């Protein structure tokens, strides 16, 4: 399929490239409002945060709209308006990729290092029809650098090299970028390396042994034991990642053609809130983009593909006989869009999108284990999820005060999966100690295999966005939308309720097991949002934004317990139930003045959210509690420094179904310093300067060590946050 797509599109792109006639000048309707146009994080903001983290999602958390559900060291989940993971439209250079893992370890943003991101567009709550679909909570669009070109007859070569070190977890990494360009051709290489050991909490948090059977559960017959960890060590937080990207750009008089090949290799990434660890993730992406200006607007074409080979197993801290798990996926996508200039003040965008996704998730038998043999366990066999979309969007400057953006998007989503099998051709197996364990594998596999598994969803999304400039000091933005997301393959086609495979299917790190439901309906979210933006006339002296939102989600995919025991982990099945999410985000800034120590500025942000399952009146899982961040910034000559105070309230509103843990409130103080010469940038700082103890409110349950395959028998603890961390980053441009 991939070869056919490329074979058909490359000649068309190259033919169009040869037919250029005028200077490249893309058509843009200029909108300044937050809801009509996105919040934008630019390179300087990304660079300021990049030295302190290897996870791009942690950089995103500087936005007033985004928080983080922590996972592995390079693959946290961004949260916006109470929505996360597949409920958000996350794209990297236009590719809306899909996590290929029963724990969603390889999320789209895990493939992009902070040093590789040039800008990030954030559409809170509502995604314009032209920017993507199959989501209900907003969009995050990450873009790498646009190619530059030399003046006519010249050639430019430039680059950047950087490195960093962080004391907590012995984290280290490096990045390299080299570009050579003429007036028509740009060739760029980008590379990134990141590695870390386990990080440490601020103090000892373990009151249990990590190697004795009394804590970990009955030992396996082979005497398997784990690696001992220190009492303050947060096990399974280590990672290693290597990224390469080679890109070529060709510039015509009024056109641009880009092709890039991206390769990621992750030898390991451990997870403190999952029962498994990533032991390999190999990804290869090919992305082709073409832009052509015309007398009536512009044309944009894109074709992309991704191949993923993903493996999971138990690393040293998890006392288990090995349970090898493999996931293979292929994604092929195509986009075509046309901008049509209707007048000086209005623009019509129409387009189409196709994405074909194939997934195999299988767990090879381990002959040494009676529980994991003699068959290969097929979690999902030849799962397919194909999307076919068409959209239209109209943007207009109605008058001096009003701007609007109205859109409609229709998607046909087709999913299917082949027959499955368990480890055993029976509903029970005999353990080495002679005991019999009931698995129901044969019965459940037979029930799955005999039903019609193909499903087709017809999803209509409608969006209406408007911006009103009331005065020089007040702008208002409003959004109203109906947005639809179809279930992913793991939500629809995972089939075994046996606790051992069920706990391996878990996106949220809550310790529970999950089973799919073929009959799930798409989620339909009705969202109302606003932004009231008061600011100085020059938009620099001061500003405050108040951003309330409300979403009612019909057929929200939550869970029901197949058998529920309080204060223990349980097996849940995905089920459609209605939900409500609402909240408000606040952002403020003020210039405080100048003195002999430089120019001073203050910033603040506050987030409040609530989420309810309307059928059970239970709280939705992993909603961030009330939190605020205060920042005092100083700029003096080449110095840019910041004192940051992060305050998070106690989490008491929790999901009873998932036995979600309540967490205490905390306050952290961070210091950040940056010094820039013409070509050299130095970043250093201290996070959690007072070494404060805290746990992550949305970090899930600590399953980083012990006998984690057993659904219960491990301590039910929240994942501790990182203790004091000193870091230093250097970047040199040449």
Tab-separated table of C-alpha atoms in Angstrom, residues 453-681:
chain	number	residue	atom	x	y	z
A	453	UNK	CA	-16.394	-7.781	14.167
A	454	UNK	CA	-16.442	-5.223	11.349
A	455	UNK	CA	-17.797	-1.829	12.374
A	456	UNK	CA	-18.424	1.351	10.381
A	457	UNK	CA	-18.992	4.750	12.014
A	458	UNK	CA	-20.304	7.833	10.237
A	459	UNK	CA	-19.068	10.850	12.188
A	460	UNK	CA	-20.136	14.448	11.603
A	461	UNK	CA	-18.264	17.252	13.377
A	462	UNK	CA	-19.408	20.881	13.271
A	463	UNK	CA	-17.406	23.829	14.599
A	464	UNK	CA	-18.212	27.511	14.991
A	465	UNK	CA	-15.519	29.885	16.240
A	466	UNK	CA	-15.747	33.661	16.539
A	467	UNK	CA	-13.606	36.522	17.783
A	468	UNK	CA	-14.898	39.932	18.822
A	469	UNK	CA	-12.613	42.933	19.330
A	470	UNK	CA	-14.619	45.020	21.770
A	471	UNK	CA	-11.959	47.673	22.341
A	472	UNK	CA	-8.235	48.209	22.520
A	473	UNK	CA	-8.355	46.582	25.962
A	474	UNK	CA	-10.825	43.741	25.529
A	475	UNK	CA	-11.136	40.884	23.036
A	476	UNK	CA	-13.535	37.963	23.342
A	477	UNK	CA	-13.509	34.569	21.686
A	478	UNK	CA	-16.332	32.055	21.557
A	479	UNK	CA	-16.503	28.471	20.364
A	480	UNK	CA	-19.325	25.980	19.911
A	481	UNK	CA	-18.742	22.516	18.483
A	482	UNK	CA	-19.995	19.004	17.967
A	483	UNK	CA	-16.930	16.757	17.723
A	484	UNK	CA	-16.785	12.971	17.275
A	485	UNK	CA	-14.172	10.277	17.999
A	486	UNK	CA	-14.465	6.591	17.144
A	487	UNK	CA	-13.121	3.936	19.551
A	488	UNK	CA	-9.536	2.833	19.000
A	489	UNK	CA	-8.653	-0.797	18.292
A	490	UNK	CA	-7.743	-1.623	21.896
A	491	UNK	CA	-11.050	-0.247	23.150
A	492	UNK	CA	-13.007	-2.338	20.631
A	493	UNK	CA	-11.074	-5.565	20.122
A	494	UNK	CA	-9.217	-6.620	23.273
A	495	UNK	CA	-11.163	-9.654	24.424
A	496	UNK	CA	-9.777	-11.537	27.461
A	497	UNK	CA	-11.042	-10.834	30.990
A	498	UNK	CA	-8.398	-13.117	32.551
A	499	UNK	CA	-6.534	-10.828	34.927
A	500	UNK	CA	-3.036	-11.487	33.555
A	501	UNK	CA	-3.657	-10.264	29.966
A	502	UNK	CA	-6.254	-7.716	31.091
A	503	UNK	CA	-3.762	-5.750	33.218
A	504	UNK	CA	-1.454	-5.536	30.201
A	505	UNK	CA	-4.154	-3.502	28.387
A	506	UNK	CA	-4.109	-0.190	30.218
A	507	UNK	CA	-3.586	3.331	28.811
A	508	UNK	CA	-3.822	5.293	32.054
A	509	UNK	CA	-1.484	3.573	34.513
A	510	UNK	CA	-4.151	3.022	37.185
A	511	UNK	CA	-3.194	-0.620	37.885
A	512	UNK	CA	-6.507	-2.060	36.687
A	513	UNK	CA	-7.113	-4.430	33.788
A	514	UNK	CA	-9.220	-3.544	30.747
A	515	UNK	CA	-11.306	-5.483	28.231
A	516	UNK	CA	-12.697	-4.137	24.961
A	517	UNK	CA	-16.249	-4.028	23.647
A	518	UNK	CA	-16.934	-4.579	19.940
A	519	UNK	CA	-20.232	-2.703	20.228
A	520	UNK	CA	-18.800	0.606	21.448
A	521	UNK	CA	-20.295	3.699	19.833
A	522	UNK	CA	-18.277	6.811	18.902
A	523	UNK	CA	-17.909	9.538	21.516
A	524	UNK	CA	-19.848	12.711	20.641
A	525	UNK	CA	-18.773	15.854	22.517
A	526	UNK	CA	-20.782	19.081	22.584
A	527	UNK	CA	-18.388	21.808	23.673
A	528	UNK	CA	-18.857	25.471	24.561
A	529	UNK	CA	-15.767	27.548	25.249
A	530	UNK	CA	-14.835	31.195	25.598
A	531	UNK	CA	-11.867	33.434	26.203
A	532	UNK	CA	-12.133	36.891	27.743
A	533	UNK	CA	-8.868	38.717	27.098
A	534	UNK	CA	-8.236	42.004	28.912
A	535	UNK	CA	-4.921	43.640	28.048
A	536	UNK	CA	-3.056	46.901	27.688
A	537	UNK	CA	-3.493	48.701	24.396
A	538	UNK	CA	0.036	47.697	23.347
A	539	UNK	CA	-0.608	44.083	24.515
A	540	UNK	CA	2.683	44.192	26.434
A	541	UNK	CA	2.250	46.073	29.706
A	542	UNK	CA	-0.338	43.770	31.215
A	543	UNK	CA	-2.919	41.158	30.336
A	544	UNK	CA	-5.326	38.636	31.821
A	545	UNK	CA	-7.206	35.865	30.092
A	546	UNK	CA	-10.135	33.962	31.590
A	547	UNK	CA	-10.986	30.819	29.596
A	548	UNK	CA	-14.047	28.843	30.753
A	549	UNK	CA	-15.176	25.656	28.984
A	550	UNK	CA	-17.937	23.074	29.201
A	551	UNK	CA	-18.287	19.700	27.413
A	552	UNK	CA	-21.116	17.210	27.468
A	553	UNK	CA	-19.934	13.886	26.025
A	554	UNK	CA	-22.522	11.453	24.765
A	555	UNK	CA	-21.289	7.823	24.785
A	556	UNK	CA	-18.090	8.720	26.640
A	557	UNK	CA	-15.925	5.577	26.775
A	558	UNK	CA	-15.504	4.889	30.471
A	559	UNK	CA	-15.460	1.529	32.260
A	560	UNK	CA	-17.632	-0.843	34.255
A	561	UNK	CA	-16.272	-3.401	36.696
A	562	UNK	CA	-16.701	-7.042	35.750
A	563	UNK	CA	-16.152	-7.801	39.434
A	564	UNK	CA	-15.430	-4.982	41.872
A	565	UNK	CA	-13.525	-5.051	45.164
A	566	UNK	CA	-12.824	-1.741	46.947
A	567	UNK	CA	-9.210	-0.783	47.589
A	568	UNK	CA	-7.949	-3.351	45.102
A	569	UNK	CA	-7.210	-3.441	41.392
A	570	UNK	CA	-10.042	-4.831	39.273
A	571	UNK	CA	-10.799	-5.829	35.693
A	572	UNK	CA	-12.952	-3.244	33.893
A	573	UNK	CA	-14.676	-3.365	30.531
A	574	UNK	CA	-14.950	-0.321	28.296
A	575	UNK	CA	-18.526	0.937	28.117
A	576	UNK	CA	-20.338	3.937	26.643
A	577	UNK	CA	-21.656	6.261	29.347
A	578	UNK	CA	-22.434	9.972	29.249
A	579	UNK	CA	-20.028	12.416	30.901
A	580	UNK	CA	-19.628	16.085	31.718
A	581	UNK	CA	-16.370	18.048	31.943
A	582	UNK	CA	-16.086	21.723	32.814
A	583	UNK	CA	-13.507	24.142	34.125
A	584	UNK	CA	-11.661	27.395	33.686
A	585	UNK	CA	-8.081	28.357	32.880
A	586	UNK	CA	-6.651	31.736	33.803
A	587	UNK	CA	-3.452	33.353	32.536
A	588	UNK	CA	-2.037	36.750	33.487
A	589	UNK	CA	1.095	38.784	32.901
A	590	UNK	CA	2.381	42.188	33.932
A	591	UNK	CA	5.533	44.203	33.297
A	592	UNK	CA	6.780	45.352	36.705
A	593	UNK	CA	9.305	47.909	35.496
A	594	UNK	CA	13.062	48.318	35.184
A	595	UNK	CA	15.884	49.090	37.594
A	596	UNK	CA	19.619	48.538	37.802
A	597	UNK	CA	19.003	44.796	37.934
A	598	UNK	CA	17.127	44.723	34.629
A	599	UNK	CA	13.540	44.471	33.380
A	600	UNK	CA	11.063	42.568	35.537
A	601	UNK	CA	7.920	40.725	34.493
A	602	UNK	CA	5.428	38.581	36.393
A	603	UNK	CA	3.273	35.768	34.995
A	604	UNK	CA	0.646	33.519	36.495
A	605	UNK	CA	-1.596	30.682	35.382
A	606	UNK	CA	-4.368	28.775	37.120
A	607	UNK	CA	-6.271	25.631	36.105
A	608	UNK	CA	-9.483	24.222	37.535
A	609	UNK	CA	-11.366	21.223	36.093
A	610	UNK	CA	-14.098	18.797	37.110
A	611	UNK	CA	-15.293	15.673	35.323
A	612	UNK	CA	-18.259	13.388	36.069
A	613	UNK	CA	-19.681	10.164	34.735
A	614	UNK	CA	-23.357	11.162	34.544
A	615	UNK	CA	-24.671	7.592	34.782
A	616	UNK	CA	-22.763	6.577	37.913
A	617	UNK	CA	-22.055	10.071	39.328
A	618	UNK	CA	-18.472	8.902	39.762
A	619	UNK	CA	-15.572	11.234	39.049
A	620	UNK	CA	-13.704	10.824	35.794
A	621	UNK	CA	-10.195	9.438	36.221
A	622	UNK	CA	-7.022	11.552	36.190
A	623	UNK	CA	-8.537	15.032	36.346
A	624	UNK	CA	-5.845	17.424	37.538
A	625	UNK	CA	-6.725	19.180	40.820
A	626	UNK	CA	-6.723	22.949	41.197
A	627	UNK	CA	-3.226	24.229	40.476
A	628	UNK	CA	-1.417	27.502	39.867
A	629	UNK	CA	2.024	28.638	38.737
A	630	UNK	CA	3.586	32.016	39.551
A	631	UNK	CA	6.682	33.235	37.716
A	632	UNK	CA	8.935	36.217	38.254
A	633	UNK	CA	11.201	36.907	35.274
A	634	UNK	CA	14.262	39.097	35.006
A	635	UNK	CA	15.989	40.199	31.816
A	636	UNK	CA	19.315	42.019	32.045
A	637	UNK	CA	21.642	42.328	29.090
A	638	UNK	CA	22.278	38.739	27.967
A	639	UNK	CA	20.612	37.167	31.001
A	640	UNK	CA	17.040	35.820	31.159
A	641	UNK	CA	16.225	34.391	34.575
A	642	UNK	CA	13.091	33.102	36.264
A	643	UNK	CA	11.832	32.176	39.718
A	644	UNK	CA	8.890	29.777	39.430
A	645	UNK	CA	6.491	28.633	42.152
A	646	UNK	CA	4.224	25.655	41.350
A	647	UNK	CA	1.263	25.103	43.684
A	648	UNK	CA	-1.027	22.053	43.477
A	649	UNK	CA	-3.947	21.467	45.824
A	650	UNK	CA	-4.808	18.144	47.418
A	651	UNK	CA	-6.633	15.715	45.149
A	652	UNK	CA	-9.731	14.520	46.960
A	653	UNK	CA	-12.224	14.167	44.096
A	654	UNK	CA	-11.243	10.744	42.761
A	655	UNK	CA	-12.698	7.932	40.669
A	656	UNK	CA	-14.114	5.274	42.996
A	657	UNK	CA	-14.460	2.771	40.149
A	658	UNK	CA	-10.732	2.812	39.507
A	659	UNK	CA	-9.787	3.088	43.188
A	660	UNK	CA	-7.971	6.277	42.255
A	661	UNK	CA	-5.601	7.442	44.966
A	662	UNK	CA	-6.115	10.746	46.752
A	663	UNK	CA	-2.933	12.828	46.838
A	664	UNK	CA	-1.781	15.638	49.150
A	665	UNK	CA	-1.136	19.165	47.958
A	666	UNK	CA	2.343	20.565	47.498
A	667	UNK	CA	4.389	23.595	46.492
A	668	UNK	CA	7.581	23.471	44.446
A	669	UNK	CA	10.090	26.243	43.823
A	670	UNK	CA	12.239	26.234	40.673
A	671	UNK	CA	15.024	28.528	39.499
A	672	UNK	CA	15.958	28.924	35.829
A	673	UNK	CA	18.825	30.888	34.311
A	674	UNK	CA	19.742	31.515	30.687
A	675	UNK	CA	22.698	33.351	29.180
A	676	UNK	CA	22.928	34.003	25.437
A	677	UNK	CA	25.837	35.186	23.353
A	678	UNK	CA	25.570	35.595	19.596
A	679	UNK	CA	25.946	31.879	18.876
A	680	UNK	CA	26.074	30.270	22.331
A	681	UNK	CA	23.195	29.680	24.722
